[in-house]
Amino acid sequence: MTDTTTRVALVTGGSGGIGRAVVERLARDGIAVGVHYAGNKARADETVAAVTAVGGRAITVGGDVADEHAMAEAFDAVEREFGGIDVVVNTAGIMLLSPIATLDLDDLDRMHRTNIRGTFVVSQQAARRVRAGGAIINFSTSVTRLQFPAYGAYTASKAAVEGMTLILARELRGKDITVNAVAPGPTATPLFLDGKDQAAIDNLAKTAPLERLGTPDDIAEAVAFLAGPARWINGQVLFANGGVA
């Protein structure tokens, strides 16, 4: 029998980095979690095993976030297993850096497919399925305010995420569903650290008044806040960056 009283979340990109931290944080709040992966099922299985080892409930679901049929099936799988969906956290994304003048346009298309279309597809499914009292949480970046060189195409994709998030919040009037975006600052994940030397990392760590990089757990706390007690925060972009901007 399905327990329809348990709160349920689907976390895209939940197999590693910030996504895994979000999965484990929500599970600590007693939320059953669908752990989505795009290509690395083994890592998603490891995340599920970590949750179930401490008494939580989780399953893996796969698929390209930009494929509406794959995402419909991912949502279906979570609903079949747990009885419904209350929280959707869309951490899936890719970041390819280059000055605008020299960016390979294939990289632009790849980022926009995952970051814009993928967020749109997942948000569309979430808007149709999330139960009353639920939350939809997308991911932007603090670079929309920081304007770091070489982040132009990535930031453009995340500015689009902010725009659709804020409009969706208004479109769901009367449904008791909040829609927000989290915009991390420099965070110590493989996605962020890849290709940076130690001097660059140290300089970025000093930009925040707290004088350190964020951690995936820092970002997961912001997500848990929006997923649970923060019912009066809606249609907002929450900058989780230690005061960088």
PDB file of C-alpha atoms in Angstrom:
ATOM      1  CA  MET A   1       0.000   0.000   0.000  1.00  0.00           C
ATOM      2  CA  THR A   2       1.147   3.547  -0.721  1.00  0.00           C
ATOM      3  CA  ASP A   3       1.531   6.000   2.154  1.00  0.00           C
ATOM      4  CA  THR A   4      -0.133   9.163   0.851  1.00  0.00           C
ATOM      5  CA  THR A   5       0.686  11.157   4.006  1.00  0.00           C
ATOM      6  CA  THR A   6       4.452  11.216   3.392  1.00  0.00           C
ATOM      7  CA  ARG A   7       5.809  14.330   1.713  1.00  0.00           C
ATOM      8  CA  VAL A   8       7.563  13.434  -1.501  1.00  0.00           C
ATOM      9  CA  ALA A   9      10.255  15.202  -3.522  1.00  0.00           C
ATOM     10  CA  LEU A  10      11.801  14.749  -6.944  1.00  0.00           C
ATOM     11  CA  VAL A  11      15.335  16.126  -7.242  1.00  0.00           C
ATOM     12  CA  THR A  12      16.752  16.380 -10.746  1.00  0.00           C
ATOM     13  CA  GLY A  13      20.507  16.005 -10.938  1.00  0.00           C
ATOM     14  CA  GLY A  14      20.275  14.338  -7.552  1.00  0.00           C
ATOM     15  CA  SER A  15      23.167  11.928  -7.954  1.00  0.00           C
ATOM     16  CA  GLY A  16      26.049  14.231  -7.039  1.00  0.00           C
ATOM     17  CA  GLY A  17      27.262  17.645  -5.921  1.00  0.00           C
ATOM     18  CA  ILE A  18      24.554  20.025  -4.757  1.00  0.00           C
ATOM     19  CA  GLY A  19      21.856  17.622  -5.930  1.00  0.00           C
ATOM     20  CA  ARG A  20      23.020  14.820  -3.646  1.00  0.00           C
ATOM     21  CA  ALA A  21      23.318  17.212  -0.699  1.00  0.00           C
ATOM     22  CA  VAL A  22      19.726  18.316  -1.357  1.00  0.00           C
ATOM     23  CA  VAL A  23      18.507  14.722  -1.504  1.00  0.00           C
ATOM     24  CA  GLU A  24      20.150  13.829   1.802  1.00  0.00           C
ATOM     25  CA  ARG A  25      18.954  17.032   3.486  1.00  0.00           C
ATOM     26  CA  LEU A  26      15.338  16.548   2.425  1.00  0.00           C
ATOM     27  CA  ALA A  27      15.475  12.908   3.491  1.00  0.00           C
ATOM     28  CA  ARG A  28      16.550  14.031   6.980  1.00  0.00           C
ATOM     29  CA  ASP A  29      13.288  15.974   7.127  1.00  0.00           C
ATOM     30  CA  GLY A  30      11.390  12.744   6.497  1.00  0.00           C
ATOM     31  CA  ILE A  31      10.698  13.438   2.836  1.00  0.00           C
ATOM     32  CA  ALA A  32      10.693  10.484   0.429  1.00  0.00           C
ATOM     33  CA  VAL A  33      12.862  11.341  -2.562  1.00  0.00           C
ATOM     34  CA  GLY A  34      13.065  10.462  -6.227  1.00  0.00           C
ATOM     35  CA  VAL A  35      16.749  10.785  -7.134  1.00  0.00           C
ATOM     36  CA  HIS A  36      17.010  11.726 -10.796  1.00  0.00           C
ATOM     37  CA  TYR A  37      20.083  11.074 -12.918  1.00  0.00           C
ATOM     38  CA  ALA A  38      20.814  11.723 -16.573  1.00  0.00           C
ATOM     39  CA  GLY A  39      23.708   9.364 -17.304  1.00  0.00           C
ATOM     40  CA  ASN A  40      25.270   7.948 -14.140  1.00  0.00           C
ATOM     41  CA  LYS A  41      22.877   5.457 -12.577  1.00  0.00           C
ATOM     42  CA  ALA A  42      25.605   4.049 -10.321  1.00  0.00           C
ATOM     43  CA  ARG A  43      26.045   7.398  -8.561  1.00  0.00           C
ATOM     44  CA  ALA A  44      22.283   7.762  -8.198  1.00  0.00           C
ATOM     45  CA  ASP A  45      22.110   4.257  -6.711  1.00  0.00           C
ATOM     46  CA  GLU A  46      24.828   5.262  -4.229  1.00  0.00           C
ATOM     47  CA  THR A  47      22.795   8.296  -3.197  1.00  0.00           C
ATOM     48  CA  VAL A  48      19.695   6.167  -2.692  1.00  0.00           C
ATOM     49  CA  ALA A  49      21.727   3.657  -0.667  1.00  0.00           C
ATOM     50  CA  ALA A  50      23.033   6.468   1.571  1.00  0.00           C
ATOM     51  CA  VAL A  51      19.464   7.637   2.230  1.00  0.00           C
ATOM     52  CA  THR A  52      18.011   4.197   2.896  1.00  0.00           C
ATOM     53  CA  ALA A  53      20.954   3.231   5.115  1.00  0.00           C
ATOM     54  CA  VAL A  54      19.801   5.795   7.676  1.00  0.00           C
ATOM     55  CA  GLY A  55      16.126   4.926   7.443  1.00  0.00           C
ATOM     56  CA  GLY A  56      15.026   7.216   4.622  1.00  0.00           C
ATOM     57  CA  ARG A  57      13.029   6.367   1.517  1.00  0.00           C
ATOM     58  CA  ALA A  58      14.340   6.980  -1.990  1.00  0.00           C
ATOM     59  CA  ILE A  59      14.286   5.595  -5.517  1.00  0.00           C
ATOM     60  CA  THR A  60      16.239   6.380  -8.678  1.00  0.00           C
ATOM     61  CA  VAL A  61      14.637   7.766 -11.827  1.00  0.00           C
ATOM     62  CA  GLY A  62      16.490   8.499 -15.045  1.00  0.00           C
ATOM     63  CA  GLY A  63      16.143  10.558 -18.175  1.00  0.00           C
ATOM     64  CA  ASP A  64      17.091  13.675 -20.110  1.00  0.00           C
ATOM     65  CA  VAL A  65      15.519  16.672 -18.359  1.00  0.00           C
ATOM     66  CA  ALA A  66      14.908  18.301 -21.735  1.00  0.00           C
ATOM     67  CA  ASP A  67      12.875  15.297 -22.995  1.00  0.00           C
ATOM     68  CA  GLU A  68       9.264  15.808 -21.991  1.00  0.00           C
ATOM     69  CA  HIS A  69       8.430  12.112 -22.394  1.00  0.00           C
ATOM     70  CA  ALA A  70      11.329  10.986 -20.209  1.00  0.00           C
ATOM     71  CA  MET A  71      10.398  13.498 -17.535  1.00  0.00           C
ATOM     72  CA  ALA A  72       6.739  12.525 -17.622  1.00  0.00           C
ATOM     73  CA  GLU A  73       7.844   8.954 -16.935  1.00  0.00           C
ATOM     74  CA  ALA A  74      10.165  10.097 -14.121  1.00  0.00           C
ATOM     75  CA  PHE A  75       7.282  11.928 -12.451  1.00  0.00           C
ATOM     76  CA  ASP A  76       5.039   8.898 -13.027  1.00  0.00           C
ATOM     77  CA  ALA A  77       7.584   6.614 -11.370  1.00  0.00           C
ATOM     78  CA  VAL A  78       7.829   8.784  -8.255  1.00  0.00           C
ATOM     79  CA  GLU A  79       4.046   9.048  -8.007  1.00  0.00           C
ATOM     80  CA  ARG A  80       3.633   5.271  -8.391  1.00  0.00           C
ATOM     81  CA  GLU A  81       6.172   4.599  -5.653  1.00  0.00           C
ATOM     82  CA  PHE A  82       5.197   7.245  -3.107  1.00  0.00           C
ATOM     83  CA  GLY A  83       1.655   8.323  -3.984  1.00  0.00           C
ATOM     84  CA  GLY A  84       2.238  11.881  -5.218  1.00  0.00           C
ATOM     85  CA  ILE A  85       4.752  14.720  -5.401  1.00  0.00           C
ATOM     86  CA  ASP A  86       4.998  17.730  -3.084  1.00  0.00           C
ATOM     87  CA  VAL A  87       8.415  19.186  -3.857  1.00  0.00           C
ATOM     88  CA  VAL A  88      10.353  19.439  -7.117  1.00  0.00           C
ATOM     89  CA  VAL A  89      13.962  20.641  -6.957  1.00  0.00           C
ATOM     90  CA  ASN A  90      15.602  21.184 -10.324  1.00  0.00           C
ATOM     91  CA  THR A  91      19.365  21.145  -9.712  1.00  0.00           C
ATOM     92  CA  ALA A  92      20.250  19.560 -13.082  1.00  0.00           C
ATOM     93  CA  GLY A  93      22.419  21.837 -15.185  1.00  0.00           C
ATOM     94  CA  ILE A  94      25.644  22.158 -17.119  1.00  0.00           C
ATOM     95  CA  MET A  95      28.224  24.944 -17.160  1.00  0.00           C
ATOM     96  CA  LEU A  96      30.579  25.509 -20.087  1.00  0.00           C
ATOM     97  CA  LEU A  97      32.743  28.610 -19.774  1.00  0.00           C
ATOM     98  CA  SER A  98      34.189  30.785 -22.512  1.00  0.00           C
ATOM     99  CA  PRO A  99      34.356  34.446 -23.471  1.00  0.00           C
ATOM    100  CA  ILE A 100      31.343  35.337 -25.588  1.00  0.00           C
ATOM    101  CA  ALA A 101      33.587  36.227 -28.533  1.00  0.00           C
ATOM    102  CA  THR A 102      35.056  32.720 -28.738  1.00  0.00           C
ATOM    103  CA  LEU A 103      32.248  30.490 -27.419  1.00  0.00           C
ATOM    104  CA  ASP A 104      31.537  27.417 -29.517  1.00  0.00           C
ATOM    105  CA  LEU A 105      27.867  27.777 -30.417  1.00  0.00           C
ATOM    106  CA  ASP A 106      27.368  24.044 -29.981  1.00  0.00           C
ATOM    107  CA  ASP A 107      28.238  24.609 -26.305  1.00  0.00           C
ATOM    108  CA  LEU A 108      25.679  27.402 -26.187  1.00  0.00           C
ATOM    109  CA  ASP A 109      23.036  25.056 -27.566  1.00  0.00           C
ATOM    110  CA  ARG A 110      23.972  22.281 -25.109  1.00  0.00           C
ATOM    111  CA  MET A 111      23.668  24.603 -22.116  1.00  0.00           C
ATOM    112  CA  HIS A 112      20.426  26.098 -23.289  1.00  0.00           C
ATOM    113  CA  ARG A 113      18.913  22.672 -23.945  1.00  0.00           C
ATOM    114  CA  THR A 114      19.669  21.469 -20.430  1.00  0.00           C
ATOM    115  CA  ASN A 115      19.454  24.676 -18.432  1.00  0.00           C
ATOM    116  CA  ILE A 116      16.531  26.404 -20.166  1.00  0.00           C
ATOM    117  CA  ARG A 117      14.501  23.727 -21.930  1.00  0.00           C
ATOM    118  CA  GLY A 118      15.248  21.213 -19.164  1.00  0.00           C
ATOM    119  CA  THR A 119      14.097  23.595 -16.443  1.00  0.00           C
ATOM    120  CA  PHE A 120      11.016  24.462 -18.499  1.00  0.00           C
ATOM    121  CA  VAL A 121      10.088  20.800 -19.073  1.00  0.00           C
ATOM    122  CA  VAL A 122      10.520  19.905 -15.399  1.00  0.00           C
ATOM    123  CA  SER A 123       8.674  23.036 -14.260  1.00  0.00           C
ATOM    124  CA  GLN A 124       5.821  22.240 -16.633  1.00  0.00           C
ATOM    125  CA  GLN A 125       5.435  18.746 -15.188  1.00  0.00           C
ATOM    126  CA  ALA A 126       5.721  20.136 -11.668  1.00  0.00           C
ATOM    127  CA  ALA A 127       3.047  22.765 -12.324  1.00  0.00           C
ATOM    128  CA  ARG A 128       0.661  20.000 -13.384  1.00  0.00           C
ATOM    129  CA  ARG A 129       1.440  17.536 -10.605  1.00  0.00           C
ATOM    130  CA  VAL A 130       2.717  19.093  -7.366  1.00  0.00           C
ATOM    131  CA  ARG A 131       0.128  18.805  -4.620  1.00  0.00           C
ATOM    132  CA  ALA A 132      -1.314  21.730  -2.674  1.00  0.00           C
ATOM    133  CA  GLY A 133       1.099  22.879   0.010  1.00  0.00           C
ATOM    134  CA  GLY A 134       4.032  21.998  -2.212  1.00  0.00           C
ATOM    135  CA  ALA A 135       7.059  23.805  -3.606  1.00  0.00           C
ATOM    136  CA  ILE A 136       8.898  24.090  -6.909  1.00  0.00           C
ATOM    137  CA  ILE A 137      12.543  25.140  -6.583  1.00  0.00           C
ATOM    138  CA  ASN A 138      14.680  25.913  -9.615  1.00  0.00           C
ATOM    139  CA  PHE A 139      18.363  26.802  -9.746  1.00  0.00           C
ATOM    140  CA  SER A 140      19.932  30.021 -10.982  1.00  0.00           C
ATOM    141  CA  THR A 141      23.372  31.424 -10.135  1.00  0.00           C
ATOM    142  CA  SER A 142      24.719  34.459  -8.316  1.00  0.00           C
ATOM    143  CA  VAL A 143      26.763  35.207 -11.438  1.00  0.00           C
ATOM    144  CA  THR A 144      23.628  36.888 -12.828  1.00  0.00           C
ATOM    145  CA  ARG A 145      24.661  39.668 -10.400  1.00  0.00           C
ATOM    146  CA  LEU A 146      28.432  39.160 -10.239  1.00  0.00           C
ATOM    147  CA  GLN A 147      29.131  39.323 -13.997  1.00  0.00           C
ATOM    148  CA  PHE A 148      32.246  37.136 -13.979  1.00  0.00           C
ATOM    149  CA  PRO A 149      33.981  37.097 -17.390  1.00  0.00           C
ATOM    150  CA  ALA A 150      33.591  33.835 -19.363  1.00  0.00           C
ATOM    151  CA  TYR A 151      30.219  33.096 -17.754  1.00  0.00           C
ATOM    152  CA  GLY A 152      28.145  34.949 -20.371  1.00  0.00           C
ATOM    153  CA  ALA A 153      26.340  32.024 -22.004  1.00  0.00           C
ATOM    154  CA  TYR A 154      25.855  30.143 -18.736  1.00  0.00           C
ATOM    155  CA  THR A 155      24.507  33.247 -17.018  1.00  0.00           C
ATOM    156  CA  ALA A 156      22.165  33.917 -19.939  1.00  0.00           C
ATOM    157  CA  SER A 157      20.672  30.465 -19.456  1.00  0.00           C
ATOM    158  CA  LYS A 158      20.212  31.032 -15.736  1.00  0.00           C
ATOM    159  CA  ALA A 159      18.666  34.482 -16.243  1.00  0.00           C
ATOM    160  CA  ALA A 160      16.064  32.668 -18.339  1.00  0.00           C
ATOM    161  CA  VAL A 161      15.487  30.273 -15.425  1.00  0.00           C
ATOM    162  CA  GLU A 162      14.853  33.224 -13.107  1.00  0.00           C
ATOM    163  CA  GLY A 163      12.356  34.721 -15.539  1.00  0.00           C
ATOM    164  CA  MET A 164      10.291  31.569 -15.985  1.00  0.00           C
ATOM    165  CA  THR A 165      10.391  30.830 -12.247  1.00  0.00           C
ATOM    166  CA  LEU A 166       8.971  34.189 -11.246  1.00  0.00           C
ATOM    167  CA  ILE A 167       6.222  33.992 -13.868  1.00  0.00           C
ATOM    168  CA  LEU A 168       5.267  30.429 -12.907  1.00  0.00           C
ATOM    169  CA  ALA A 169       4.805  31.577  -9.310  1.00  0.00           C
ATOM    170  CA  ARG A 170       2.128  34.019 -10.527  1.00  0.00           C
ATOM    171  CA  GLU A 171       0.540  31.485 -12.872  1.00  0.00           C
ATOM    172  CA  LEU A 172      -0.049  29.073  -9.982  1.00  0.00           C
ATOM    173  CA  ARG A 173      -2.214  31.574  -8.096  1.00  0.00           C
ATOM    174  CA  GLY A 174      -4.771  29.803  -5.926  1.00  0.00           C
ATOM    175  CA  LYS A 175      -3.030  26.397  -5.965  1.00  0.00           C
ATOM    176  CA  ASP A 176      -1.043  26.841  -2.703  1.00  0.00           C
ATOM    177  CA  ILE A 177       2.245  26.020  -4.436  1.00  0.00           C
ATOM    178  CA  THR A 178       5.326  28.184  -4.006  1.00  0.00           C
ATOM    179  CA  VAL A 179       7.810  28.662  -6.841  1.00  0.00           C
ATOM    180  CA  ASN A 180      11.276  30.050  -6.151  1.00  0.00           C
ATOM    181  CA  ALA A 181      14.836  29.851  -7.403  1.00  0.00           C
ATOM    182  CA  VAL A 182      18.051  29.383  -5.445  1.00  0.00           C
ATOM    183  CA  ALA A 183      21.078  31.242  -6.819  1.00  0.00           C
ATOM    184  CA  PRO A 184      24.286  29.810  -5.329  1.00  0.00           C
ATOM    185  CA  GLY A 185      27.495  31.783  -5.231  1.00  0.00           C
ATOM    186  CA  PRO A 186      30.940  30.168  -5.544  1.00  0.00           C
ATOM    187  CA  THR A 187      30.405  26.667  -4.157  1.00  0.00           C
ATOM    188  CA  ALA A 188      32.970  23.896  -3.733  1.00  0.00           C
ATOM    189  CA  THR A 189      31.592  21.356  -6.197  1.00  0.00           C
ATOM    190  CA  PRO A 190      33.396  19.531  -9.011  1.00  0.00           C
ATOM    191  CA  LEU A 191      31.323  21.553 -11.526  1.00  0.00           C
ATOM    192  CA  PHE A 192      32.636  24.822 -10.088  1.00  0.00           C
ATOM    193  CA  LEU A 193      36.210  23.813  -9.230  1.00  0.00           C
ATOM    194  CA  ASP A 194      36.997  22.089 -12.529  1.00  0.00           C
ATOM    195  CA  GLY A 195      39.694  23.962 -14.465  1.00  0.00           C
ATOM    196  CA  LYS A 196      40.509  26.481 -11.710  1.00  0.00           C
ATOM    197  CA  ASP A 197      43.949  26.654 -10.124  1.00  0.00           C
ATOM    198  CA  GLN A 198      44.399  27.055  -6.368  1.00  0.00           C
ATOM    199  CA  ALA A 199      45.082  30.800  -6.607  1.00  0.00           C
ATOM    200  CA  ALA A 200      41.800  31.360  -8.433  1.00  0.00           C
ATOM    201  CA  ILE A 201      39.936  29.260  -5.882  1.00  0.00           C
ATOM    202  CA  ASP A 202      41.524  31.177  -2.998  1.00  0.00           C
ATOM    203  CA  ASN A 203      40.598  34.516  -4.568  1.00  0.00           C
ATOM    204  CA  LEU A 204      36.991  33.443  -5.044  1.00  0.00           C
ATOM    205  CA  ALA A 205      36.841  32.230  -1.452  1.00  0.00           C
ATOM    206  CA  LYS A 206      37.800  35.723  -0.263  1.00  0.00           C
ATOM    207  CA  THR A 207      35.003  37.474  -2.170  1.00  0.00           C
ATOM    208  CA  ALA A 208      32.403  36.607   0.464  1.00  0.00           C
ATOM    209  CA  PRO A 209      32.472  38.440   3.820  1.00  0.00           C
ATOM    210  CA  LEU A 210      32.542  34.986   5.432  1.00  0.00           C
ATOM    211  CA  GLU A 211      35.819  34.357   3.540  1.00  0.00           C
ATOM    212  CA  ARG A 212      35.154  30.846   2.319  1.00  0.00           C
ATOM    213  CA  LEU A 213      33.498  29.031  -0.531  1.00  0.00           C
ATOM    214  CA  GLY A 214      30.020  27.729  -0.031  1.00  0.00           C
ATOM    215  CA  THR A 215      29.464  24.005   0.382  1.00  0.00           C
ATOM    216  CA  PRO A 216      26.758  21.797  -1.107  1.00  0.00           C
ATOM    217  CA  ASP A 217      25.307  21.501   2.404  1.00  0.00           C
ATOM    218  CA  ASP A 218      24.987  25.293   2.614  1.00  0.00           C
ATOM    219  CA  ILE A 219      22.888  25.296  -0.544  1.00  0.00           C
ATOM    220  CA  ALA A 220      20.867  22.291   0.586  1.00  0.00           C
ATOM    221  CA  GLU A 221      19.837  24.173   3.737  1.00  0.00           C
ATOM    222  CA  ALA A 222      18.399  26.964   1.596  1.00  0.00           C
ATOM    223  CA  VAL A 223      16.472  24.405  -0.452  1.00  0.00           C
ATOM    224  CA  ALA A 224      15.118  22.685   2.657  1.00  0.00           C
ATOM    225  CA  PHE A 225      13.903  26.064   3.928  1.00  0.00           C
ATOM    226  CA  LEU A 226      12.005  26.747   0.710  1.00  0.00           C
ATOM    227  CA  ALA A 227      10.719  23.170   0.543  1.00  0.00           C
ATOM    228  CA  GLY A 228       9.335  23.206   4.063  1.00  0.00           C
ATOM    229  CA  PRO A 229       8.727  26.112   6.427  1.00  0.00           C
ATOM    230  CA  ALA A 230       9.097  29.000   3.992  1.00  0.00           C
ATOM    231  CA  ARG A 231       5.466  29.129   2.865  1.00  0.00           C
ATOM    232  CA  TRP A 232       5.404  32.938   2.657  1.00  0.00           C
ATOM    233  CA  ILE A 233       8.389  33.136   0.328  1.00  0.00           C
ATOM    234  CA  ASN A 234       7.087  32.866  -3.222  1.00  0.00           C
ATOM    235  CA  GLY A 235       8.171  34.159  -6.611  1.00  0.00           C
ATOM    236  CA  GLN A 236      11.656  35.033  -5.364  1.00  0.00           C
ATOM    237  CA  VAL A 237      15.308  34.361  -6.160  1.00  0.00           C
ATOM    238  CA  LEU A 238      17.185  33.423  -2.981  1.00  0.00           C
ATOM    239  CA  PHE A 239      20.889  34.260  -3.233  1.00  0.00           C
ATOM    240  CA  ALA A 240      22.758  31.650  -1.209  1.00  0.00           C
ATOM    241  CA  ASN A 241      26.246  33.076  -1.511  1.00  0.00           C
ATOM    242  CA  GLY A 242      27.574  34.182   1.894  1.00  0.00           C
ATOM    243  CA  GLY A 243      27.093  37.849   1.058  1.00  0.00           C
ATOM    244  CA  VAL A 244      29.044  38.042  -2.212  1.00  0.00           C
ATOM    245  CA  ALA A 245      26.237  39.988  -3.882  1.00  0.00           C
TER     246      ALA A 245
END
